[in-house]
Short mmCIF file of C-alpha atoms and ligand atoms in Angstrom, two decimals:
data_model
loop_
_atom_site.label_atom_id
_atom_site.label_comp_id
_atom_site.label_asym_id
_atom_site.label_seq_id
_atom_site.Cartn_x
_atom_site.Cartn_y
_atom_site.Cartn_z
CA MET V 26 127.18 88.62 109.10
CA ASN V 27 123.83 86.80 107.57
CA ASN V 28 124.30 85.29 104.11
CA PHE V 29 123.69 87.02 100.88
CA GLU V 30 123.76 87.35 97.22
CA PHE V 31 124.35 90.44 95.82
CA CYS V 32 124.64 92.19 92.23
CA ASN V 33 124.61 95.77 91.26
CA PRO V 34 125.03 95.83 87.56
CA VAL V 35 124.65 99.91 87.22
CA LYS V 36 127.52 101.49 85.16
CA VAL V 37 128.57 104.62 87.09
CA VAL V 38 129.99 107.94 85.32
CA PHE V 39 131.00 110.26 87.78
CA GLY V 40 132.71 113.75 87.52
CA LYS V 41 132.97 116.92 85.91
CA ASP V 42 131.41 117.49 82.33
CA THR V 43 130.22 114.01 82.16
CA ILE V 44 126.70 114.25 80.49
CA GLY V 45 128.49 114.33 76.90
CA ARG V 46 129.35 110.53 77.69
CA LEU V 47 125.46 109.64 76.92
CA PHE V 48 126.54 109.37 73.26
CA VAL V 49 128.55 106.10 73.82
CA LEU V 50 126.52 105.03 76.98
CA ILE V 51 123.00 104.57 74.90
CA PRO V 52 122.95 101.94 72.33
CA GLN V 53 123.38 103.36 68.85
CA GLY V 54 119.85 103.39 66.70
CA SER V 55 117.65 103.82 69.85
CA HIS V 56 114.81 105.84 69.98
CA VAL V 57 114.72 107.49 73.40
CA LEU V 58 112.41 108.99 75.59
CA LEU V 59 113.48 111.88 77.45
CA ILE V 60 112.04 112.21 80.73
CA TYR V 61 112.47 115.07 83.14
CA GLY V 62 110.24 117.10 85.56
CA GLY V 63 109.00 120.72 85.93
CA GLY V 64 111.54 122.29 83.95
CA SER V 65 114.68 122.97 86.33
CA ILE V 66 116.94 121.50 83.72
CA LYS V 67 116.01 124.04 81.07
CA THR V 68 117.19 126.75 83.38
CA ASN V 69 120.43 125.58 84.50
CA GLY V 70 122.17 124.26 81.42
CA ILE V 71 121.64 120.62 81.94
CA TYR V 72 119.02 120.28 79.06
CA GLU V 73 121.30 121.91 76.47
CA GLN V 74 124.22 119.42 77.48
CA VAL V 75 121.87 116.60 77.17
CA THR V 76 120.17 117.37 73.82
CA ASP V 77 123.69 117.84 72.58
CA ALA V 78 124.87 114.93 73.36
CA LEU V 79 121.77 113.21 72.01
CA LYS V 80 122.28 114.52 68.37
CA GLY V 81 122.19 111.58 66.20
CA PHE V 82 119.50 109.63 67.95
CA LYS V 83 116.17 110.00 67.61
CA VAL V 84 114.44 111.42 70.43
CA THR V 85 111.04 112.30 71.83
CA GLU V 86 110.64 114.28 75.12
CA PHE V 87 108.05 113.78 77.92
CA ALA V 88 108.28 116.69 80.47
CA GLY V 89 106.29 117.36 83.70
CA ILE V 90 107.34 114.66 86.24
CA GLU V 91 105.78 116.10 89.57
CA ALA V 92 108.21 115.75 92.70
CA ASN V 93 106.61 112.64 94.20
CA PRO V 94 105.66 111.38 90.88
CA HIS V 95 102.03 110.46 90.06
CA TYR V 96 101.06 107.33 88.57
CA GLU V 97 98.55 109.24 86.62
CA THR V 98 101.38 110.82 84.82
CA CYS V 99 103.70 108.12 84.54
CA MET V 100 100.99 106.20 82.60
CA LYS V 101 100.34 109.06 80.02
CA ALA V 102 104.35 108.45 79.62
CA VAL V 103 103.60 104.84 78.98
CA GLN V 104 101.13 105.77 76.29
CA VAL V 105 103.85 107.58 74.56
CA VAL V 106 106.07 104.63 74.73
CA LYS V 107 103.47 102.31 73.13
CA ASP V 108 102.41 105.07 70.17
CA LYS V 109 105.83 105.91 69.34
CA ASP V 110 107.80 102.81 69.85
CA ILE V 111 110.48 104.02 72.21
CA ASN V 112 113.09 101.63 73.07
CA PHE V 113 115.33 103.23 75.82
CA LEU V 114 113.96 105.65 78.60
CA LEU V 115 116.72 108.41 79.69
CA ALA V 116 115.59 110.00 82.99
CA VAL V 117 117.09 113.50 83.83
CA GLY V 118 116.42 114.65 87.23
CA GLY V 119 115.92 113.65 90.67
CA GLY V 120 114.72 110.63 92.68
CA SER V 121 111.12 111.45 91.34
CA VAL V 122 112.11 111.56 87.61
CA ILE V 123 114.24 108.33 88.10
CA ASP V 124 111.56 106.48 89.94
CA ALA V 125 108.96 107.46 87.43
CA THR V 126 111.16 106.18 84.63
CA LYS V 127 111.53 102.95 86.65
CA PHE V 128 107.65 102.62 86.86
CA ILE V 129 107.24 103.70 82.91
CA ALA V 130 109.54 100.85 82.08
CA ALA V 131 108.11 98.16 83.97
CA ALA V 132 104.21 99.41 83.24
CA ALA V 133 105.13 99.50 79.48
CA TYR V 134 105.10 95.71 79.26
CA ALA V 135 102.61 95.18 82.00
CA ALA V 136 99.90 92.76 81.84
CA GLY V 137 96.65 93.60 83.43
CA ASP V 138 96.53 96.61 85.78
CA PRO V 139 100.00 98.24 86.35
CA TRP V 140 98.86 99.63 89.77
CA ASP V 141 99.18 95.91 90.81
CA ILE V 142 103.01 96.15 90.64
CA LEU V 143 102.81 98.81 93.45
CA SER V 144 99.63 97.89 95.34
CA LYS V 145 100.27 93.93 95.12
CA GLY V 146 103.85 93.58 94.53
CA LYS V 147 103.12 91.79 91.23
CA LEU V 148 106.37 90.26 89.66
CA ILE V 149 107.87 92.22 86.66
CA GLU V 150 108.65 90.06 83.86
CA LYS V 151 110.17 92.36 81.27
CA ALA V 152 111.22 96.38 81.43
CA LEU V 153 112.27 98.85 79.29
CA PRO V 154 116.00 99.59 79.50
CA LEU V 155 116.53 102.73 81.10
CA GLY V 156 119.68 105.10 81.89
CA VAL V 157 120.02 108.25 84.15
CA VAL V 158 121.42 111.59 84.45
CA ILE V 159 120.98 112.53 88.14
CA THR V 160 120.36 116.35 89.14
CA LEU V 161 119.62 116.10 92.99
CA ALA V 162 122.06 113.74 95.26
CA ALA V 163 119.54 111.95 97.57
CA THR V 164 117.68 108.78 96.89
CA GLY V 165 120.31 106.63 95.55
CA SER V 166 117.67 105.68 92.82
CA GLU V 167 120.17 106.26 90.02
CA MET V 168 122.25 103.22 91.30
CA ASN V 169 119.33 100.94 92.73
CA GLU V 170 116.09 98.92 91.65
CA ARG V 171 113.58 100.70 93.96
CA ALA V 172 110.75 103.23 92.88
CA VAL V 173 108.33 104.98 94.83
CA ILE V 174 104.90 106.33 93.20
CA SER V 175 102.06 108.37 94.35
CA ARG V 176 98.45 107.71 92.99
CA VAL V 177 96.87 111.43 93.54
CA SER V 178 93.22 110.12 92.95
CA THR V 179 93.30 107.47 96.18
CA ARG V 180 96.16 109.60 97.76
CA GLN V 181 98.47 106.45 98.13
CA LYS V 182 102.15 106.36 98.12
CA LEU V 183 103.62 103.00 97.35
CA ASN V 184 106.93 101.41 96.36
CA PHE V 185 108.15 98.53 94.04
CA MET V 186 111.43 96.78 93.69
CA SER V 187 112.81 94.96 90.60
CA PRO V 188 116.44 93.65 89.33
CA LEU V 189 114.77 94.72 85.99
CA VAL V 190 114.74 98.32 86.55
CA PHE V 191 118.20 99.09 87.67
CA PRO V 192 119.42 101.86 85.38
CA LYS V 193 121.82 100.55 82.55
CA PHE V 194 124.22 103.61 83.66
CA ALA V 195 124.17 106.76 85.68
CA VAL V 196 126.08 109.83 84.88
CA LEU V 197 126.87 111.80 87.88
CA ASP V 198 128.30 115.06 87.60
CA PRO V 199 128.35 117.02 91.01
CA GLN V 200 128.41 120.45 89.17
CA VAL V 201 124.45 119.95 88.14
CA THR V 202 123.54 119.96 92.02
CA TYR V 203 125.22 123.69 91.99
CA SER V 204 121.33 125.14 91.15
CA LEU V 205 119.76 123.42 93.76
CA PRO V 206 117.42 125.43 95.90
CA ALA V 207 118.84 124.95 99.62
CA ARG V 208 115.61 123.13 100.56
CA GLN V 209 116.11 120.44 98.11
CA THR V 210 119.87 120.52 98.82
CA ALA V 211 119.04 120.13 102.56
CA ASN V 212 116.78 117.43 101.85
CA GLY V 213 119.02 115.63 99.85
CA VAL V 214 121.56 115.74 102.87
CA VAL V 215 118.98 114.47 105.38
CA ASP V 216 117.51 111.58 103.13
CA SER V 217 120.74 110.11 102.57
CA PHE V 218 121.89 110.38 105.93
CA ILE V 219 118.65 108.56 107.10
CA HIS V 220 119.10 105.90 104.21
CA VAL V 221 122.12 104.96 106.10
CA VAL V 222 120.46 104.88 109.14
CA GLU V 223 117.79 102.80 108.07
CA GLN V 224 120.46 100.15 107.53
CA TYR V 225 123.08 100.65 110.36
CA LEU V 226 120.88 101.43 113.24
CA THR V 227 119.19 98.10 114.10
CA TYR V 228 121.07 95.51 116.08
CA PRO V 229 124.62 94.24 115.57
CA VAL V 230 125.34 91.00 113.55
CA GLN V 231 129.06 91.47 113.57
CA ALA V 232 129.12 92.98 109.97
CA LYS V 233 132.40 95.13 110.48
CA VAL V 234 132.69 96.30 106.93
CA GLN V 235 129.00 97.05 106.65
CA ASP V 236 129.34 99.11 109.92
CA TYR V 237 132.39 100.85 109.02
CA PHE V 238 131.21 101.72 105.58
CA ALA V 239 127.98 103.12 106.67
CA GLU V 240 129.73 105.07 109.62
CA SER V 241 132.25 106.76 106.77
CA LEU V 242 129.11 107.74 104.86
CA MET V 243 127.38 109.09 107.89
CA LYS V 244 130.50 111.25 108.61
CA VAL V 245 130.97 112.46 105.00
CA ILE V 246 127.25 113.35 105.05
CA VAL V 247 127.32 115.27 108.31
CA GLU V 248 130.42 117.04 107.81
CA GLU V 249 129.79 118.15 104.13
CA GLY V 250 126.14 118.61 104.86
CA LEU V 251 126.96 121.26 107.45
CA LYS V 252 129.34 123.13 104.99
CA VAL V 253 126.94 122.98 101.83
CA LEU V 254 124.57 125.65 102.28
CA ALA V 255 127.03 128.02 103.02
CA HIS V 256 129.18 126.87 100.00
CA PRO V 257 126.61 125.65 97.21
CA LYS V 258 129.10 125.80 94.37
CA ASP V 259 132.22 124.19 95.99
CA TYR V 260 132.97 121.37 93.80
CA ASP V 261 134.51 119.06 96.26
CA ILE V 262 131.72 119.33 98.97
CA ARG V 263 129.00 118.64 96.07
CA ALA V 264 131.11 115.43 94.83
CA ASN V 265 131.45 113.95 98.26
CA LEU V 266 127.72 114.47 99.05
CA MET V 267 126.52 112.97 95.63
CA TRP V 268 128.93 109.94 96.09
CA ALA V 269 127.73 109.45 99.46
CA ALA V 270 124.10 109.54 98.41
CA THR V 271 124.63 107.08 96.09
CA ASN V 272 126.57 104.57 98.39
CA ALA V 273 123.75 105.01 100.93
CA LEU V 274 121.35 103.26 98.90
CA ASN V 275 123.23 101.35 96.05
CA CYS V 276 122.66 98.36 98.54
CA TRP V 277 126.20 97.86 99.39
CA ILE V 278 125.98 98.72 103.12
CA GLY V 279 122.56 96.73 103.56
CA GLN V 280 124.12 93.37 102.34
CA GLY V 281 123.88 90.64 105.23
CA ILE V 282 122.47 92.93 107.80
CA PRO V 283 118.93 93.47 109.73
CA GLN V 284 117.14 96.62 108.13
CA ASP V 285 114.67 98.81 109.24
CA TRP V 286 113.09 101.36 107.00
CA SER V 287 110.07 102.02 109.35
CA SER V 288 110.80 105.76 109.34
CA HIS V 289 110.28 105.90 105.49
CA ARG V 290 107.19 103.68 105.63
CA ILE V 291 105.72 105.72 108.22
CA GLY V 292 106.48 108.87 106.20
CA TYR V 293 104.81 108.03 102.92
CA PRO V 294 101.09 108.89 104.22
CA LEU V 295 102.70 112.40 105.34
CA THR V 296 103.43 113.18 101.63
CA ALA V 297 100.16 111.45 100.18
CA GLN V 298 98.01 113.21 102.61
CA PHE V 299 99.86 116.30 103.56
CA GLY V 300 102.34 117.05 100.85
CA LEU V 301 105.58 117.00 102.93
CA ASP V 302 108.57 116.61 101.08
CA HIS V 303 110.17 113.20 101.39
CA ALA V 304 113.14 114.24 103.55
CA GLN V 305 110.82 116.30 105.71
CA THR V 306 108.57 113.24 106.78
CA LEU V 307 111.98 111.72 107.72
CA ALA V 308 113.21 114.41 109.69
CA ILE V 309 110.04 114.18 111.93
CA ILE V 310 109.88 110.58 112.25
CA LEU V 311 113.51 109.08 112.78
CA PRO V 312 113.73 110.67 115.90
CA GLY V 313 110.33 108.97 117.30
CA VAL V 314 111.51 105.63 116.14
CA MET V 315 114.79 106.16 117.86
CA SER V 316 113.11 107.17 121.05
CA TYR V 317 110.42 104.46 120.72
CA MET V 318 112.69 101.59 119.96
CA ARG V 319 115.65 103.06 122.02
CA LYS V 320 115.91 99.45 124.15
CA GLU V 321 116.06 97.46 121.12
CA LYS V 322 118.46 99.77 119.28
CA GLU V 323 120.61 100.52 122.27
CA GLU V 324 123.93 99.12 121.21
CA LYS V 325 123.72 100.95 117.66
CA ILE V 326 122.49 104.08 119.09
CA LEU V 327 125.40 104.05 121.52
CA ARG V 328 127.95 103.54 118.85
CA MET V 329 126.52 106.07 116.37
CA GLY V 330 126.50 108.68 119.08
CA ALA V 331 130.34 108.02 119.98
CA VAL V 332 131.24 107.56 116.12
CA ILE V 333 129.64 110.42 114.69
CA PHE V 334 128.20 112.96 117.05
CA ASN V 335 131.05 112.48 119.77
CA VAL V 336 128.85 111.74 122.64
CA THR V 337 131.01 109.68 125.04
CA GLU V 338 129.95 111.03 128.65
CA GLY V 339 127.38 109.86 130.81
CA SER V 340 125.00 106.85 131.72
CA THR V 341 123.52 104.57 128.93
CA GLU V 342 120.27 106.64 129.13
CA GLU V 343 121.99 109.79 129.09
CA ARG V 344 124.25 108.78 125.80
CA VAL V 345 121.17 107.27 124.13
CA GLU V 346 119.18 110.51 124.86
CA LYS V 347 122.30 112.89 123.71
CA THR V 348 122.31 111.17 120.32
CA ILE V 349 118.70 111.45 119.54
CA LEU V 350 119.04 115.06 120.27
CA ALA V 351 122.11 115.39 118.42
CA VAL V 352 120.30 113.52 115.35
CA GLU V 353 117.27 116.03 115.72
CA ASP V 354 119.75 118.82 115.85
CA PHE V 355 121.48 118.01 112.91
CA PHE V 356 118.00 117.80 110.95
CA ARG V 357 117.16 121.11 112.30
CA THR V 358 120.74 122.84 111.74
CA MET V 359 120.09 121.76 107.88
CA GLY V 360 116.80 123.85 108.27
CA LEU V 361 114.39 121.20 108.43
CA ARG V 362 111.41 121.00 110.96
CA THR V 363 111.11 118.04 113.22
CA ARG V 364 107.81 118.44 114.58
CA LEU V 365 104.38 117.37 113.39
CA GLY V 366 102.90 120.65 115.12
CA GLU V 367 105.29 122.70 112.65
CA TYR V 368 103.16 121.48 109.94
CA ARG V 369 99.89 122.04 111.74
CA ILE V 370 99.34 118.56 112.18
CA THR V 371 97.74 117.19 115.52
CA GLU V 372 96.55 114.37 117.32
CA GLU V 373 93.45 114.27 115.53
CA ASP V 374 95.16 113.42 111.96
CA LEU V 375 96.87 110.41 113.14
CA ASP V 376 94.19 107.71 112.79
CA GLN V 377 93.93 108.67 108.95
CA LEU V 378 97.76 109.01 109.06
CA VAL V 379 98.28 105.34 110.03
CA GLU V 380 95.00 104.07 107.97
CA PRO V 381 97.65 103.04 105.11
CA ILE V 382 99.77 100.94 107.65
CA ARG V 383 96.50 99.43 108.90
CA GLU V 384 95.18 98.59 105.18
CA MET V 385 98.45 96.93 104.04
CA GLY V 386 98.89 95.13 106.96
CA TRP V 387 102.69 96.05 107.20
CA LYS V 388 104.49 94.99 110.36
CA LEU V 389 107.68 97.43 110.21
CA GLY V 390 111.00 97.46 111.66
CA GLU V 391 114.40 95.17 111.70
CA HIS V 392 111.88 93.02 114.60
CA GLY V 393 108.69 93.69 112.38
CA ASN V 394 107.08 94.85 115.43
CA ILE V 395 105.67 98.21 114.42
CA ASP V 396 102.11 97.79 113.34
CA TRP V 397 99.46 100.56 112.81
CA GLN V 398 99.22 101.07 116.45
CA VAL V 399 103.01 101.36 117.56
CA ALA V 400 103.16 103.75 114.31
CA ARG V 401 100.59 106.01 115.89
CA GLU V 402 102.38 105.81 119.22
CA ILE V 403 105.56 106.99 117.34
CA LEU V 404 103.78 109.79 115.80
CA ARG V 405 102.30 110.72 118.74
CA LEU V 406 105.67 111.25 120.31
CA ARG V 407 106.23 113.80 117.33
CA LEU V 408 103.33 116.11 117.68
O1 NZQ I 509 110.95 118.97 88.72
P1 NZQ I 509 112.28 119.47 88.37
O2 NZQ I 509 112.17 120.71 87.67
O3 NZQ I 509 113.46 118.63 88.06
O4 NZQ I 509 112.49 120.25 89.94
C1 NZQ I 509 113.06 119.41 90.98
C2 NZQ I 509 111.82 119.16 92.11
O5 NZQ I 509 111.20 120.34 92.07
C3 NZQ I 509 114.10 119.96 91.75
N1 NZQ I 509 115.42 119.73 91.30
C4 NZQ I 509 116.23 118.53 90.92
N2 NZQ I 509 117.51 118.67 90.40
C5 NZQ I 509 117.21 120.18 90.40
C6 NZQ I 509 116.30 120.57 90.69
N3 NZQ I 509 116.29 122.08 90.87
C7 NZQ I 509 117.40 122.90 90.41
N4 NZQ I 509 118.51 122.27 90.31
C8 NZQ I 509 118.63 120.84 89.93
N5 NZQ I 509 119.72 120.40 89.79
O6 NZQ I 509 114.05 119.58 92.78
C9 NZQ I 509 112.64 119.43 93.11
C10 NZQ I 509 112.47 118.01 94.08
O7 NZQ I 509 112.89 117.09 93.30
P2 NZQ I 509 112.68 115.41 93.51
O8 NZQ I 509 113.31 114.57 92.33
O9 NZQ I 509 111.39 115.10 94.05
O10 NZQ I 509 113.83 114.93 94.60
P3 NZQ I 509 114.24 113.69 95.26
O11 NZQ I 509 115.73 113.32 94.65
O12 NZQ I 509 114.62 114.06 96.62
O13 NZQ I 509 113.42 112.54 95.10
C11 NZQ I 509 112.22 112.21 95.98
C12 NZQ I 509 111.40 111.19 95.39
O14 NZQ I 509 111.98 109.91 95.63
C13 NZQ I 509 111.52 108.90 96.40
C14 NZQ I 509 110.74 110.13 97.17
O15 NZQ I 509 109.64 109.13 98.07
C15 NZQ I 509 110.19 110.92 96.47
O16 NZQ I 509 108.98 110.43 95.66
N6 NZQ I 509 112.57 108.09 97.10
C16 NZQ I 509 113.13 107.33 95.93
C17 NZQ I 509 114.00 106.23 96.40
C18 NZQ I 509 114.45 105.25 95.66
N7 NZQ I 509 114.00 105.10 94.34
O17 NZQ I 509 115.46 104.60 95.95
C19 NZQ I 509 114.28 105.98 97.87
C20 NZQ I 509 113.94 107.20 98.72
O18 NZQ I 509 113.96 106.89 100.18
C21 NZQ I 509 112.73 108.16 98.21
O19 NZQ I 509 111.50 107.29 98.70
ZN1 ZN I 510 114.68 108.07 101.69
#
């Protein structure tokens, strides 16, 4: 196990009917900017619960954060923060709304061009405090310090991290996910599964706590994921999926171990250039990364195959192949496509897809050996 220092300061409030707790979680006297997305919270009762809990606070609303949140929209919210003297941000939504809120929190104090936070990794020295009511179990953004923002004008999608944008609290009521469309539920299952994989499927460093914890999360996500589309209003299924998704990316399982994240980075341009949902990009790319990196990842692929998908028969090569197919099959059973061709993306699009990786000079994967050319090969496997 490698050395690590770790602090996750997010207070989690989990369970049925917990949105009312906002009243005590937000500092009294705050001027709150309530940030949300395209309006789903107005049709499923979440908006009423939130505004009831905020009675007694001064509240300004900012609606219209897009899925894969736009830099341009975030900057409009930054202007509202400055004009209205906002001192607390409340995100009510999925990963997109939370990520946008984190960026707004940081950009509100940024000297110079706020885009530098994303494009140049500019250090964040100050950020507004923020809280979260999560409505979609997927990204783990409710309990981490990361955010991913897209710039429409340049078709770029980039991320940043800062301990200053950890939410002060996250309210997780699994009942709010009952209203999710099947596509978003399935996206959440696949995204959270791959978050575990990005941290687990590298090479062994004898980190037993992290490995067993990661395996338990994958088991829960596969077991409950395979039930949830048929039982969207089953509290226990939703609760287990929600807590698994949070733990998949609240940084606990990633301490002291090598991490990959190449599927995520290769996937960003698929969203920015072709509009695929985040999880849709991952369902295509992960089997390609597993396949291309099968030698480097062999020990962990075999272990994952045995523990999660019951792949125990055959030669090493056969078990590796069966595990890759089992992973792809899981995504397809959840209703996601796993080939670029299914989105009409062809070999001719590949150069443009890997251009951002070339431009940023990224060397991805746990060995730093996936550059734009290797990324192109991985994508070619998925045509
Ligand atoms: O816009 P609204 O009305 O909120 O509707 C959303 C949106 O259309 C809808 N939705 C959310 N909760 C709902 C609901 N509809 C009905 N009932 C509910 N309870 O679902 C749609 C998708 O929402 P979105 O927030 O975009 O989904 P998700 O949570 O999957 O977030 C995706 C974004 O997070 C980033 C992705 O790149 C993408 O931009 N990620 C953030 C990470 C992080 N911060 O750590 C890590 C991830 O790997 C990921 O990259
Ligand atoms: Zn993800």
